[in-house]
Coordinates of C-alpha atoms and ligand atoms in Angstrom, one line a residue:
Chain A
X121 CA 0.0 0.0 0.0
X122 CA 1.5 3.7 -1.1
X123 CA 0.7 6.4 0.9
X124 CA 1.7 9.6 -0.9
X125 CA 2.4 13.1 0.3
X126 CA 0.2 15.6 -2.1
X127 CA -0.4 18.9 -2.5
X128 CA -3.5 20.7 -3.9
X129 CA -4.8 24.4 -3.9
X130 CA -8.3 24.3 -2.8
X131 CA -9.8 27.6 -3.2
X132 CA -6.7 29.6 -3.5
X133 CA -5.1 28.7 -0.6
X134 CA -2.4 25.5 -0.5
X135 CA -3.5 22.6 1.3
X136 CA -1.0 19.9 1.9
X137 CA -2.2 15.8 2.9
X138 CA -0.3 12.3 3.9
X139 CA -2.9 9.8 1.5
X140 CA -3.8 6.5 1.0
X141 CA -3.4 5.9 -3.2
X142 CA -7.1 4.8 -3.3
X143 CA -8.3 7.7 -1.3
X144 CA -11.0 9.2 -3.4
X145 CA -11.0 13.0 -4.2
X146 CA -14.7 14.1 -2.5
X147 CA -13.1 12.4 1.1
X148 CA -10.0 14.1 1.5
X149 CA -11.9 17.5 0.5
X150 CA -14.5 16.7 2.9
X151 CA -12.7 14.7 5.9
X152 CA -9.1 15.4 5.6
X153 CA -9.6 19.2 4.0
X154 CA -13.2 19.4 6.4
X155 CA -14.5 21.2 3.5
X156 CA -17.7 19.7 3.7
X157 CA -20.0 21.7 1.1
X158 CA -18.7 19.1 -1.5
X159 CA -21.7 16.6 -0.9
X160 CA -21.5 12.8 -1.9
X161 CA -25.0 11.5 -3.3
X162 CA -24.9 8.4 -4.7
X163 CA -21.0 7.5 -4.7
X164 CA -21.6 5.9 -8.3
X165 CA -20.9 9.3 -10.7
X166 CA -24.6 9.6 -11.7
X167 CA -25.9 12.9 -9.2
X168 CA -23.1 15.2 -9.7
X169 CA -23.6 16.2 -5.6
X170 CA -19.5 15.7 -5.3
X171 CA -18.7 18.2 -8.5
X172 CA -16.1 20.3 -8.1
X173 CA -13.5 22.5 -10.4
X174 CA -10.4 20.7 -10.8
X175 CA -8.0 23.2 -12.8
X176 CA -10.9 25.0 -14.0
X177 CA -13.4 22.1 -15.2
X178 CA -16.0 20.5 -13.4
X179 CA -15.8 17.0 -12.7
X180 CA -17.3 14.7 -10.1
X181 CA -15.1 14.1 -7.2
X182 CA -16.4 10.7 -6.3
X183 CA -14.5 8.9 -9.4
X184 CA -11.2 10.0 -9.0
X185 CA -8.6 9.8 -6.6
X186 CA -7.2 12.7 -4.4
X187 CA -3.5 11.7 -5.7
X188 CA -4.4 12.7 -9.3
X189 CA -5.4 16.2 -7.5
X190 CA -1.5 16.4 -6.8
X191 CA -0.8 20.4 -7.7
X192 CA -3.8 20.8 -8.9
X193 CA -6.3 23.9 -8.2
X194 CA -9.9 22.8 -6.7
X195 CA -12.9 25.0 -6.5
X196 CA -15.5 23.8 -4.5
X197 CA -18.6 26.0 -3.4
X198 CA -16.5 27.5 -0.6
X199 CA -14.8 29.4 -2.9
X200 CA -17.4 31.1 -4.6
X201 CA -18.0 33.8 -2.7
X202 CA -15.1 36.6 -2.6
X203 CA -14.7 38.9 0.5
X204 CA -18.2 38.0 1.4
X205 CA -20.1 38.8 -1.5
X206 CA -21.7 35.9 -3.2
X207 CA -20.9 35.1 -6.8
X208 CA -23.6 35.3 -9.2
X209 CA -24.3 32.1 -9.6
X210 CA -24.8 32.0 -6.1
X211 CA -27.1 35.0 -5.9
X212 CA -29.2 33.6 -9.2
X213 CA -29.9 30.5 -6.7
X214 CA -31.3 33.0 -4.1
X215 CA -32.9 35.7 -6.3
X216 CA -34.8 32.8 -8.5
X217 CA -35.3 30.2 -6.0
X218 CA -32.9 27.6 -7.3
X219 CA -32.9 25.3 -4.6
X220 CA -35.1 23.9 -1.8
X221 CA -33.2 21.2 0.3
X222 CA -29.7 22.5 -1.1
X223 CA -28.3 18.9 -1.5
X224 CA -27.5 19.1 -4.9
X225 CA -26.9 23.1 -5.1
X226 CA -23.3 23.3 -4.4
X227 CA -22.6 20.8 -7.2
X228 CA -25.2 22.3 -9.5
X229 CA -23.2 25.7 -9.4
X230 CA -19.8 24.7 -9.8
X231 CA -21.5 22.6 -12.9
X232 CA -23.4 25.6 -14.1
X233 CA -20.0 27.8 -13.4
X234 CA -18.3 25.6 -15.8
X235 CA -21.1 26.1 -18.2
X236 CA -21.1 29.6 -18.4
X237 CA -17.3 30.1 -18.8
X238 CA -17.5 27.7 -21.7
X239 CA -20.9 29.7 -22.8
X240 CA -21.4 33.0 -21.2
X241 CA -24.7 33.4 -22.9
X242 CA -26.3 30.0 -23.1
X243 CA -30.2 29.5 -24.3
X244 CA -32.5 27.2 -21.9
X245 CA -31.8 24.2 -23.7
X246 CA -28.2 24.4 -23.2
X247 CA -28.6 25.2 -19.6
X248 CA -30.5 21.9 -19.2
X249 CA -27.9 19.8 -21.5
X250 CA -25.2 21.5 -19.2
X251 CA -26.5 20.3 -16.2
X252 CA -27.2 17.3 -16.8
X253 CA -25.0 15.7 -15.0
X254 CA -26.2 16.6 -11.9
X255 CA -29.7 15.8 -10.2
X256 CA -31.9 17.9 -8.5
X257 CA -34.9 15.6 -6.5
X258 CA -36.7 18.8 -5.1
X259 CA -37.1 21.5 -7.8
X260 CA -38.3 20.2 -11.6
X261 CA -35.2 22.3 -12.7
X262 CA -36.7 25.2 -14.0
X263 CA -35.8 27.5 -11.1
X264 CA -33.0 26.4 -11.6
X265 CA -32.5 27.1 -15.2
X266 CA -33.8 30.8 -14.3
X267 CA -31.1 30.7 -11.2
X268 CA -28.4 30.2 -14.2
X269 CA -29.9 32.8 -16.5
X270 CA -29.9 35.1 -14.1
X271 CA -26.5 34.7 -13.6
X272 CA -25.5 34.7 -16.8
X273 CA -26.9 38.0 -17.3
X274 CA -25.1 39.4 -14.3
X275 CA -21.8 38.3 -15.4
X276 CA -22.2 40.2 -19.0
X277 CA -22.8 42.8 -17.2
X278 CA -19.6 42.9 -15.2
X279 CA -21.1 41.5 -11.8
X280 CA -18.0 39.2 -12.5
Chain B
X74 CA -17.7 2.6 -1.7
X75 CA -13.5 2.4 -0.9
X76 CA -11.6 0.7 -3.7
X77 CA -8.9 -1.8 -2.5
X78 CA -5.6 -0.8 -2.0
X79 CA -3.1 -0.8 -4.8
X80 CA 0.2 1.4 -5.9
X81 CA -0.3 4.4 -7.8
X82 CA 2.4 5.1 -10.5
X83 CA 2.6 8.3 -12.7
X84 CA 5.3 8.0 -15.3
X85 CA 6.2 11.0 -17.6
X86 CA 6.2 9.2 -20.7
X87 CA 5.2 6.5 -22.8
X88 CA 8.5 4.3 -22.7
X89 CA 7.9 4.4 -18.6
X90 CA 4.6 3.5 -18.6
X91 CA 5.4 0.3 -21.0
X92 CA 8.3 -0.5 -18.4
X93 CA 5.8 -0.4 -15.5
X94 CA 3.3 -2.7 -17.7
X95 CA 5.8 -5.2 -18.4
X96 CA 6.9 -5.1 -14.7
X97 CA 3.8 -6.0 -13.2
X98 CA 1.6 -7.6 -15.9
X99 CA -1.6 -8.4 -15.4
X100 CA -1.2 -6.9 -11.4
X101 CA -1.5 -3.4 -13.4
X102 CA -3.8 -1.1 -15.0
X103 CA -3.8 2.1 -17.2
X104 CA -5.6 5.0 -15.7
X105 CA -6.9 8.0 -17.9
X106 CA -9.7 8.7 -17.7
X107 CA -11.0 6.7 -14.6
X108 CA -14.7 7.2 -15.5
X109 CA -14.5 3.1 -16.4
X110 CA -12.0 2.3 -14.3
X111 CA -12.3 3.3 -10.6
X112 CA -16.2 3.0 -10.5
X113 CA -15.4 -0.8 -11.5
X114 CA -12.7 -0.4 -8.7
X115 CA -15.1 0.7 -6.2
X116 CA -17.6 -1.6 -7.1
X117 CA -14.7 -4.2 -6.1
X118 CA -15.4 -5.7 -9.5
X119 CA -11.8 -4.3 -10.9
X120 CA -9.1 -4.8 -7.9
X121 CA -5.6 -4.0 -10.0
X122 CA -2.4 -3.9 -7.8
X123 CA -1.1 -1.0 -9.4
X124 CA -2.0 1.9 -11.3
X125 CA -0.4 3.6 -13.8
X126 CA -1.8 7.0 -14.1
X127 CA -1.3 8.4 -17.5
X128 CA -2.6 11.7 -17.2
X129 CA 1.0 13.0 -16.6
X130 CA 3.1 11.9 -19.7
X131 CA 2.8 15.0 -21.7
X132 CA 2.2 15.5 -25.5
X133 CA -0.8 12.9 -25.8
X134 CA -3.6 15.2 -26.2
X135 CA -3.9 16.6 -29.8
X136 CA -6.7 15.9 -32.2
X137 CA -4.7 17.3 -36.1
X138 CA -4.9 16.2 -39.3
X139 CA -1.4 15.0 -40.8
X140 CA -1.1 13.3 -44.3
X141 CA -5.1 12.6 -44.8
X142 CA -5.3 11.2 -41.8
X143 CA -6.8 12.6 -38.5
X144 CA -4.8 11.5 -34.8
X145 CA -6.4 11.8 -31.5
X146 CA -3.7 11.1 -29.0
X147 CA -4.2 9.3 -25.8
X148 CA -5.5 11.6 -23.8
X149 CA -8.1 13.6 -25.8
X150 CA -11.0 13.8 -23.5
X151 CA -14.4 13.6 -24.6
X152 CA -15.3 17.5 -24.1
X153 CA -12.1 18.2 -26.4
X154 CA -14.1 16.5 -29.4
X155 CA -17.4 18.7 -28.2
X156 CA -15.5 21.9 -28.5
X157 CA -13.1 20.8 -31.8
X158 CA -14.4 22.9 -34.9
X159 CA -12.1 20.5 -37.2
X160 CA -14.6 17.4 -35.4
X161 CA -17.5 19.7 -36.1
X162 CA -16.7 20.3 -39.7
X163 CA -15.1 16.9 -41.0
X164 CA -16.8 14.2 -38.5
X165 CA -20.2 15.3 -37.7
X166 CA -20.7 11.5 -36.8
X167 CA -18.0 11.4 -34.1
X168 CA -19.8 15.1 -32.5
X169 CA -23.2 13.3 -32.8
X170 CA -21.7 10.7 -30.7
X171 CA -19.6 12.9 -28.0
X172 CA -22.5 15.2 -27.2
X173 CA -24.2 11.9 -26.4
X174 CA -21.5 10.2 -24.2
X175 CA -22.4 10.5 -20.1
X176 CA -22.8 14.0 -19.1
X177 CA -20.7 17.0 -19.4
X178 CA -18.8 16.4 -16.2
X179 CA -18.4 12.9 -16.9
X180 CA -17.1 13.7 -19.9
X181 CA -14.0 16.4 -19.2
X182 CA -12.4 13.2 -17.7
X183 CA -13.4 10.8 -20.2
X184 CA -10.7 9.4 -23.1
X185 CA -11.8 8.1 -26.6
X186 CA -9.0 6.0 -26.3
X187 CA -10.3 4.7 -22.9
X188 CA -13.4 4.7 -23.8
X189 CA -12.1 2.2 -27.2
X190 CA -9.6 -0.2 -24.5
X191 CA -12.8 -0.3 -22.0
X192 CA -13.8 -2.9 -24.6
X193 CA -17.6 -2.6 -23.4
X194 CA -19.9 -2.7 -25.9
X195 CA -22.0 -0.3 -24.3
X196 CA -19.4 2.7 -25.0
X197 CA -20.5 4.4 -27.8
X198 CA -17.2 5.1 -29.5
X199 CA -16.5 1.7 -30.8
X200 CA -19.2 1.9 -33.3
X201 CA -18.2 5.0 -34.6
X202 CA -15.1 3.8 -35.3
X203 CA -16.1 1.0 -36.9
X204 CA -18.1 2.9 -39.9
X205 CA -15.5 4.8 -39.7
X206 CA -12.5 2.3 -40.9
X207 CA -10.3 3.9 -37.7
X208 CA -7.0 2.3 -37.3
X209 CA -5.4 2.1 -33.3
X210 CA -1.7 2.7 -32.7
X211 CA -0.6 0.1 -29.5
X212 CA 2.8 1.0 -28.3
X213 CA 4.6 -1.6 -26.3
X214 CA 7.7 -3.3 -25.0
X215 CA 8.1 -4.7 -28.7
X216 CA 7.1 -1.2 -30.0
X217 CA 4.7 0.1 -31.9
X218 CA 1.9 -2.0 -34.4
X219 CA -0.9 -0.7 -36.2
X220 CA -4.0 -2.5 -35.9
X221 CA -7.5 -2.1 -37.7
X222 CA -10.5 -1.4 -35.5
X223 CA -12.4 -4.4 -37.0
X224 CA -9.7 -6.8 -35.3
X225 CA -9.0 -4.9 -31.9
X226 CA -12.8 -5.6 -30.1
X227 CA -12.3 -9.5 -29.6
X228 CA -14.7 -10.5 -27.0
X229 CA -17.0 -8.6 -24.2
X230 CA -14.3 -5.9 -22.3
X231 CA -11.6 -8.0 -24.2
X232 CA -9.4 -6.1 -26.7
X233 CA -6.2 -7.4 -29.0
X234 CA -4.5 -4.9 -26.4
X235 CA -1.5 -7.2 -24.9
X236 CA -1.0 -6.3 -21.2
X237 CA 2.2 -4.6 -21.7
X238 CA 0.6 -1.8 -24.3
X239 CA -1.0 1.3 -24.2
X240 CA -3.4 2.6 -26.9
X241 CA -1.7 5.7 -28.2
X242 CA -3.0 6.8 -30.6
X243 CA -6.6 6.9 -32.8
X244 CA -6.1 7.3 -36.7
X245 CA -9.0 8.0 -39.3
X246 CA -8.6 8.2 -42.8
X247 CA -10.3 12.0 -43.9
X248 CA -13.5 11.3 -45.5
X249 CA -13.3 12.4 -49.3
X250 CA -15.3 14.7 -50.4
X251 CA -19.3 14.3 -50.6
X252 CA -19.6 12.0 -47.0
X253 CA -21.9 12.5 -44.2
X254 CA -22.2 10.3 -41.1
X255 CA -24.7 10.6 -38.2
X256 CA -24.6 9.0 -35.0
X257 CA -28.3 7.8 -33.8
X258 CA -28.5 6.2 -29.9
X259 CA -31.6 5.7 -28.2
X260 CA -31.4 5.8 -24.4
X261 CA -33.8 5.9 -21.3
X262 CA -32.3 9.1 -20.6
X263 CA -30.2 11.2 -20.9
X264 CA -26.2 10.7 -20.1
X265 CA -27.1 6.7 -20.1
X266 CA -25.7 4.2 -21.9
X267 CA -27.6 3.1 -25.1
X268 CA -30.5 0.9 -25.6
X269 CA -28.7 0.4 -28.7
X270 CA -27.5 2.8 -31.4
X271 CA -25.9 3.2 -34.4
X272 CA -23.2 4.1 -36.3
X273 CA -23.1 5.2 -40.7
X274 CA -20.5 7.0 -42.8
X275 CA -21.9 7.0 -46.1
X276 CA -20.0 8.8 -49.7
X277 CA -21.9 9.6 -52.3
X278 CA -20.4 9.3 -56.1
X279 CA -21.0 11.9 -58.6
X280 CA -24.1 10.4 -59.4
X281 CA -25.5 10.5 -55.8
X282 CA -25.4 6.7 -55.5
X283 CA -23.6 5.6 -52.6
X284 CA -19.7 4.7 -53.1
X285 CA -19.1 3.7 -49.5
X286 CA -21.0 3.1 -46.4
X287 CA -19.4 1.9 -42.7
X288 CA -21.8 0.9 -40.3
X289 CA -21.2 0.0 -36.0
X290 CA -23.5 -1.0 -33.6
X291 CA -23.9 -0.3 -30.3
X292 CA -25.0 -2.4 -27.4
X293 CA -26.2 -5.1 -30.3
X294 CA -24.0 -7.9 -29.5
X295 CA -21.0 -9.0 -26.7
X296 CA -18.5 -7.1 -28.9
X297 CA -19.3 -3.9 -31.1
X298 CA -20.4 -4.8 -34.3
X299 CA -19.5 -3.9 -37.9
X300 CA -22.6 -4.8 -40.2
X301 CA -20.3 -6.1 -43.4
X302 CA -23.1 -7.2 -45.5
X303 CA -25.0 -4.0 -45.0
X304 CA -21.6 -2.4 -46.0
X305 CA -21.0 -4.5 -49.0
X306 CA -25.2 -4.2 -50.2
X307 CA -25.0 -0.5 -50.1
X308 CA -22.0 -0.2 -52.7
X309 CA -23.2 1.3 -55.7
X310 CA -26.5 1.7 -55.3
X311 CA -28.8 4.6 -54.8
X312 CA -29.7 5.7 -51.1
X313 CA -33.8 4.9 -51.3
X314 CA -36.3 3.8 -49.3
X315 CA -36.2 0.5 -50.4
X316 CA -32.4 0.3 -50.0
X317 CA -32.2 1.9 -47.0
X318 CA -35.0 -0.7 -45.7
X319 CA -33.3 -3.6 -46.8
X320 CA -29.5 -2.0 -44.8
X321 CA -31.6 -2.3 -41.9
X322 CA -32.5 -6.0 -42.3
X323 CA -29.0 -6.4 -42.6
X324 CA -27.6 -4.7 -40.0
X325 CA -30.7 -6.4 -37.3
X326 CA -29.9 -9.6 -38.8
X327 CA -26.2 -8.9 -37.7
X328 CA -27.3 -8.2 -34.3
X329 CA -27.6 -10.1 -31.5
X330 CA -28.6 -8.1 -28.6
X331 CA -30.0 -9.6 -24.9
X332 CA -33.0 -8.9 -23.2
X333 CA -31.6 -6.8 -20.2
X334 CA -33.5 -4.2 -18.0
X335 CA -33.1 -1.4 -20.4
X336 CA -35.0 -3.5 -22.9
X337 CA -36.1 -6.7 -24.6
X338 CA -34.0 -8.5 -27.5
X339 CA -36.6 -8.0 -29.8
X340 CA -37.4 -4.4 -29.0
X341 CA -33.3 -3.7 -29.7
X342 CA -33.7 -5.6 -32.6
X343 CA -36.5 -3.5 -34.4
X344 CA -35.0 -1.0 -32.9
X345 CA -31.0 -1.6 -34.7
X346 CA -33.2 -1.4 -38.2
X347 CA -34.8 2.1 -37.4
X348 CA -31.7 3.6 -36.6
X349 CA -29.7 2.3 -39.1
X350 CA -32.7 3.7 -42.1
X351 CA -32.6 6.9 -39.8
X352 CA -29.2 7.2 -39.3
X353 CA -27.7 6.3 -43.1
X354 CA -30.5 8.7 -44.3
X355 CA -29.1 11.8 -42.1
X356 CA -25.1 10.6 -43.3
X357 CA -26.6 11.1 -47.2
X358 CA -28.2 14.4 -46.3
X359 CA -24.8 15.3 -44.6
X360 CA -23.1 14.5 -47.5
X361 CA -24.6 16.8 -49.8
X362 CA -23.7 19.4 -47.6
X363 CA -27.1 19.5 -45.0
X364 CA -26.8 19.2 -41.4
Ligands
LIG1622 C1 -22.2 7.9 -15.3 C2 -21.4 7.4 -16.5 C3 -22.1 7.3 -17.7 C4 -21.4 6.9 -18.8 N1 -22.1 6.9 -20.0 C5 -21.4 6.5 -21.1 C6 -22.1 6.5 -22.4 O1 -23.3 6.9 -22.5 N2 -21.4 6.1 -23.5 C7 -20.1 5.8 -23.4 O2 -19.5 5.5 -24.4 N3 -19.4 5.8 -22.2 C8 -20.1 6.1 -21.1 N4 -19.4 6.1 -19.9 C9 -18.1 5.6 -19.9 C10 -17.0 6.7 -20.0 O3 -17.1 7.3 -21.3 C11 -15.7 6.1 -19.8 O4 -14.9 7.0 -19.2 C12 -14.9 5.5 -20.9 O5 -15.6 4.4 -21.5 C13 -13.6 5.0 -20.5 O6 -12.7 6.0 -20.7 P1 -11.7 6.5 -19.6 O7 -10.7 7.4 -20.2 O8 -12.5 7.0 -18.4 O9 -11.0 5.1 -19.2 P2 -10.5 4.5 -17.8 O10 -11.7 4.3 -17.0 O11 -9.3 5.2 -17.3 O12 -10.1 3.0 -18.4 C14 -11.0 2.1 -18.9 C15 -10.2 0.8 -19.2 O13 -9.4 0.9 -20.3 C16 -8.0 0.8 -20.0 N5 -7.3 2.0 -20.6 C17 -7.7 3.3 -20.5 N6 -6.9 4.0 -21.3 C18 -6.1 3.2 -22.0 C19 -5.1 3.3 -23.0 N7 -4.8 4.6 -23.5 N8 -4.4 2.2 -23.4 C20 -4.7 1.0 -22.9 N9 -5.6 0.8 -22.0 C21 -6.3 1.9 -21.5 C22 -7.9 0.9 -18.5 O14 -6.9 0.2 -17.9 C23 -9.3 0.3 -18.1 O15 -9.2 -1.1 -18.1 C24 -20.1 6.5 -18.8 C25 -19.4 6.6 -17.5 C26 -20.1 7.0 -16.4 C27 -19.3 7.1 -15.1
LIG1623 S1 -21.6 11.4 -5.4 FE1 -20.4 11.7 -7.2 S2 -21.8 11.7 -8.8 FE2 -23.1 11.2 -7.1
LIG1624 S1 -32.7 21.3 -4.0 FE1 -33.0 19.4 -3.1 S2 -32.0 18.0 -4.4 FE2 -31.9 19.9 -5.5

């Protein structure tokens, strides 16, 4: 068994670990990082709940391991916010009502994030083809499609 | 769900990784893009000793054209087709099929050449590949060999891939002018694996006839499947109704799905003919120039 020394930047701030090879990504944010907004779901890469950046692209931290993280840059919802103001995407959630348990919402933003800097100006239907990795079980998905419109429209307009 | 324990090994290049393969043999696996790999790994279902974690050798992700050919290297991720305008232009059949794979988060982590060594017959890529007379470059300790996609799918997640080689490389002859393919996969939802689907690359002569066709299936059978006779029928003749009827006899007759809980045999069956009419018929109208 390998334990490896590793080294990730998790929200602009260097993070350092002692891990187990087969340690996935979504436990050492959550137990060894105790960044726990990263939720798991259904551990089998179908809800998206564990999506986080990973050098700038969203990808579910449930199927991959925290050693290919080495030296890497993670955003995970604790990041969006910058000297306490929330990021648009996290406003559009609150303005239009994106969420109602929350469960999925942290994933559903940093998957919506990764959306919009592909497509700042994406119609509904891409919105719904660019979350579809990640599952909502408590809102039918249209407030959430407004949540990412309205963000969209408050990042052309400079609000980030 | 925890994986079981093995040794993580990231060599910078391709003549390291081979050396690691040929030191631990079957104890080892490639890792690219994981999205087969370590779910099968947590599932217990894949427990390798050591992984060799490819995503470091550097170099291995370009999609170009060179010499009428086009090379995906190793590590092109699925998302890298989705955003290629040289894949949008020249392989409308290979988008089709990348827009379709998983789900966009899935898919910045997914290979095609993963996806191809997987050797599920599930993965949509296969298929496409197939209709599309690909070629795979293997490098190993003996070096490198060359081997047609027809011959590399041998038997349910069994490739020719000997367990010292890596898949390197994915070459595709440029389709001459006046061809058109089209992708067509019916699923229960979105980001799932197929029901079934399938694969066409069709050139037209100057006549409009067909000169060419390739055709894969999908989920069909316990290996990907080129339909051949389908293939051979459609030389020559002009794309009807009738014609493109009788292809999809063809290519259901070469199918030999099972009744799992996505669907009854017979259902993927009927279904294999349907997409095949629909999906030749959308490859012609691409190849005079439609969308
Ligand atoms: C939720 C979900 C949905 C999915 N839906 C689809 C779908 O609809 N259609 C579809 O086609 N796929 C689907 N996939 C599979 C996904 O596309 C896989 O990632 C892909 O099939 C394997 O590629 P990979 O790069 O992740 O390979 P890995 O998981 O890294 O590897 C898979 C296998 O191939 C071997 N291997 C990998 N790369 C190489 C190489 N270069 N040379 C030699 N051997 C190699 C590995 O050792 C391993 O045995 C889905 C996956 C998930 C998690
Ligand atoms: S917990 Fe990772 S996709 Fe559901
Ligand atoms: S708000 Fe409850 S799962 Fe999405």
């Amino acid at each position: 068994m390998s334990t490896h020394a590793i080294t990730v930047t998790l929200n602009g701030e260097e993070r350092t670990g002692e891990v187990e090879a087969r340690l996935l990504l979504v436990h050492f944010i959550r137990d060894h990082l105790r960044a726990t907004g990263t939720h798991i779901g259904c551990d089998t890469t179908s809800c998206g709940a564990c999506t986080i950046m990973l050098d700038g692209l969203p990808v579910k931290s449930c199927t991959l391991f925290a050693v290919q993280a080495n030296g890497c840059a993670i955003k995970t919802v604790e990041g969006l916010a910058t000297n306490g103001e929330v990021h648009p995407i996290q406003e559009g959630f609150m303005e239009c009502h994106g969420l109602q348990c929350g469960f999925c919402t942290p994933g559903m933003m940093l998957a919506a994030l990764g959306l919009l800097e592909r497509n700042p100006n994406p119609t509904a239907e891409e919105i719904r083809w660019g979350i579809s990795g990640n599952l909502c079980r408590c809102t039918g998905y249209q407030n959430i499609v407004k949540s990412v419109q309205y963000a969209a429209a408050k990042m052309a307009a400079g609000g980030k | 769900m925890i994986p079981g324990s093995f040794e993580y090994h990231t060599p910078s290049s391709i003549s390291d990784a081979v050396a690691l393969l040929q030191q631990y043999g079957e104890e080892a696996k490639i890792l690219s893009g994981g999205h087969s790999l370590v779910p099968m790994m947590k599932l217990r279902i894949a427990e390798p000793e050591h992984i060799v974690d490819i995503n470091g050798i550097a170099g291995l992700d370009y999609i170009k054209e060179e010499g009428g050919v086009l090379k995906i290297g190793a590590l092109v991720r699925e998302s890298d087709l989705e955003h290629s305008d040289l894949i949008a232009s020249k392989f409308p059949i290979i988008a089709d099929a990348a827009k379709l794979i998983a789900d966009p988060l899935v898919r910045n982590r997914a290979t095609v050449a993963g996806n191809l060594a997987h050797g599920d017959p599930a993965n949509d890529h296969p298929a496409v590949m197939l209709a599309l007379g690909a070629e795979v470059v293997l490098t190993g300790g003996s070096g490198e060999r060359v081997v047609p996609i027809s011959e590399f799918f041998v038997d349910l997640l069994e490739t020719a891939l000997k367990p010292d080689e890596i898949l390197t490389e994915v070459r595709i002859p440029m389709p001459p002018a006046n061809s058109g393919g089209a992708y067509f996969k019916i699923e229960r939802r979105v980001g799932d694996f197929a029901i079934i689907a399938v694969a066409a690359q069709v050139t037209l002569d100057a006549s409009g006839n067909c000169a060419s066709a390739g055709i894969g299936l999908t989920n069909s059978g316990p290996t990907p499947i080129k339909v051949t006779a389908a293939e051979a029928y459609l030389a020559g003749k002009a794309l009807d109704d009738a014609t493109l009827s009788e292809a999809g006899n063809l290519a259901e007759a070469a199918s030999d799905p099972t009744s799992d809980t996505r669907a009854p045999a017979e259902y993927k069956k009927a279904m294999v003919k349907q997409m095949t009419i629909r999906a030749l018929r959308r490859a012609a109208e691409r190849a005079k120039g439609g969308n």
